[in-house]
Amino acid sequence: MNVRRFSPATFFIVLATYLFYTGSATEYDLITGSIVAFIVSVIVGHWLVKNELKFFSPKRWLYAIVYFLRYFFIEETKTHIDVAKRVFTLKANPGIVRIPLEVENDYGKVLVANSITNTPGTVVVDISDDGKWLYVHWIDVSTLDEKEVKENVVAYFEDYAKKIFD
């Protein structure tokens, strides 16, 4: 029998999301957001967060902050510049590559897949049924060697996904 219980991690995620999308933190927003967050955390919290202690780990939050800052300000900028160069030089060698995935946690797999897809020049087309392989459309298939492809496309994302979620 699965007893529903209050999930503090889900409560804080839902409350933060609510406040973010309302665009303010007035007394009304805090009360309404807290009520909504409480109800959601009781109903679905046990499905979303398996280990509350992992959620509240400062080390994981630090890794997440470093990841997102580096990703959005450095990695994204580099890849936008690369794709812009390819557009002007008409230099592209597109194709679909199979990349091994080592992340165990579903949230980590989603982070890796979304990061790849959000990066210009790459799109995750599929993930294997066993969750061990990603199929990625890559703008410049310069090699078919799995280790090199992994290093070029997913290594950075996967390293941080493991630190944050596994």
C-alpha positions as CSV (number, residue, x, y, z in Angstrom):
1,M,0.0,0.0,0.0
2,N,1.4,3.3,-1.1
3,V,0.6,6.0,1.5
4,R,0.7,9.5,0.2
5,R,2.8,11.9,2.2
6,F,3.9,15.5,2.1
7,S,7.0,16.1,0.0
8,P,9.0,19.2,1.0
9,A,11.1,19.0,-2.1
10,T,8.1,18.9,-4.4
11,F,6.5,21.7,-2.3
12,F,9.5,24.0,-2.9
13,I,9.7,23.2,-6.6
14,V,6.0,23.9,-7.1
15,L,6.1,27.1,-5.0
16,A,9.1,28.4,-6.8
17,T,7.5,27.6,-10.2
18,Y,4.3,29.3,-9.1
19,L,6.1,32.4,-8.0
20,F,8.2,32.5,-11.1
21,Y,5.3,32.4,-13.4
22,T,3.1,34.9,-11.5
23,G,6.0,37.3,-11.6
24,S,5.6,38.5,-8.1
25,A,5.8,37.5,-4.5
26,T,3.0,39.4,-2.8
27,E,1.3,38.1,0.3
28,Y,-1.6,36.7,-1.8
29,D,0.8,35.0,-4.2
30,L,2.7,33.4,-1.3
31,I,-0.4,32.1,0.4
32,T,-2.1,30.9,-2.8
33,G,1.2,29.4,-4.0
34,S,1.8,27.6,-0.7
35,I,-1.7,26.1,-0.8
36,V,-1.3,24.9,-4.4
37,A,2.2,23.6,-3.7
38,F,1.0,21.7,-0.6
39,I,-1.8,20.0,-2.5
40,V,0.4,19.1,-5.4
41,S,3.2,17.8,-3.1
42,V,0.8,15.5,-1.3
43,I,-0.8,14.2,-4.5
44,V,2.3,13.6,-6.7
45,G,5.3,14.2,-4.5
46,H,6.0,10.6,-3.8
47,W,6.3,10.0,-7.6
48,L,8.5,13.0,-8.3
49,V,11.1,12.9,-5.6
50,K,12.4,9.5,-4.4
51,N,15.0,10.8,-1.9
52,E,14.3,14.1,-0.2
53,L,17.9,14.3,1.2
54,K,19.3,14.4,-2.4
55,F,17.1,17.4,-3.2
56,F,18.4,19.4,-0.2
57,S,22.1,18.6,-0.8
58,P,24.0,21.9,-1.2
59,K,26.7,20.1,-3.2
60,R,24.1,19.1,-5.8
61,W,22.7,22.6,-6.0
62,L,26.2,24.0,-6.4
63,Y,26.8,21.6,-9.3
64,A,23.5,22.6,-10.8
65,I,24.2,26.3,-10.6
66,V,27.7,25.9,-12.1
67,Y,26.3,23.7,-14.9
68,F,23.6,26.1,-15.9
69,L,25.8,29.2,-15.7
70,R,28.5,27.5,-17.8
71,Y,26.0,26.0,-20.2
72,F,24.0,29.1,-20.9
73,F,26.9,31.6,-21.0
74,I,29.8,29.5,-22.4
75,E,28.6,26.3,-24.2
76,E,25.6,27.9,-25.8
77,T,27.6,30.9,-27.0
78,K,30.4,28.6,-28.5
79,T,27.9,26.5,-30.4
80,H,25.9,29.4,-31.7
81,I,29.1,30.9,-33.1
82,D,30.0,27.5,-34.6
83,V,26.6,27.1,-36.3
84,A,26.7,30.7,-37.6
85,K,30.1,30.0,-39.2
86,R,28.7,26.9,-40.8
87,V,25.8,28.8,-42.2
88,F,28.1,31.4,-43.8
89,T,30.7,28.9,-45.1
90,L,28.1,26.2,-46.0
91,K,30.3,23.7,-44.2
92,A,28.2,20.9,-42.7
93,N,28.3,17.2,-42.6
94,P,25.0,16.3,-40.9
95,G,24.1,12.8,-39.8
96,I,22.6,10.7,-37.0
97,V,25.0,9.2,-34.5
98,R,24.5,6.6,-31.8
99,I,26.0,7.7,-28.4
100,P,26.3,5.6,-25.3
101,L,24.6,7.0,-22.2
102,E,25.9,6.3,-18.7
103,V,23.5,8.4,-16.7
104,E,21.2,6.1,-14.6
105,N,18.6,8.5,-13.3
106,D,15.7,9.4,-15.5
107,Y,16.0,13.1,-14.6
108,G,19.7,13.0,-15.6
109,K,18.8,11.4,-19.0
110,V,16.2,14.2,-19.5
111,L,18.8,16.9,-18.6
112,V,21.3,15.4,-21.1
113,A,18.7,15.0,-23.9
114,N,17.3,18.5,-23.4
115,S,20.8,20.0,-23.2
116,I,21.8,18.4,-26.5
117,T,18.6,19.4,-28.2
118,N,18.8,23.0,-26.9
119,T,22.3,23.3,-28.3
120,P,22.4,24.5,-31.9
121,G,23.4,21.9,-34.4
122,T,22.3,18.9,-32.4
123,V,18.9,17.2,-31.8
124,V,18.1,14.1,-29.9
125,V,16.1,12.0,-32.3
126,D,15.5,8.9,-30.1
127,I,16.6,7.1,-26.9
128,S,16.9,3.3,-26.9
129,D,14.3,1.3,-25.0
130,D,16.8,0.3,-22.4
131,G,17.9,4.0,-21.9
132,K,21.6,3.2,-22.7
133,W,21.8,4.9,-26.1
134,L,21.0,8.3,-27.5
135,Y,20.4,8.8,-31.3
136,V,21.5,12.3,-32.1
137,H,21.3,14.3,-35.3
138,W,24.6,16.2,-35.4
139,I,25.4,19.0,-37.8
140,D,29.1,17.9,-38.2
141,V,29.6,14.2,-38.1
142,S,33.4,14.4,-38.2
143,T,33.9,10.9,-36.7
144,L,31.9,7.8,-36.1
145,D,34.1,6.6,-33.2
146,E,31.8,6.3,-30.2
147,K,34.3,7.7,-27.8
148,E,35.1,10.8,-29.9
149,V,31.4,11.4,-30.6
150,K,30.6,11.1,-26.9
151,E,33.4,13.5,-26.1
152,N,32.2,16.0,-28.7
153,V,28.5,15.9,-28.0
154,V,27.5,14.6,-24.6
155,A,30.5,14.4,-22.2
156,Y,30.0,17.8,-20.5
157,F,26.2,17.3,-20.1
158,E,26.5,13.8,-18.8
159,D,29.2,14.6,-16.3
160,Y,27.1,17.2,-14.6
161,A,23.9,15.2,-14.9
162,K,25.6,12.4,-12.9
163,K,26.8,14.9,-10.3
164,I,23.4,16.5,-9.9
165,F,21.0,13.6,-10.2
166,D,22.8,10.2,-9.5
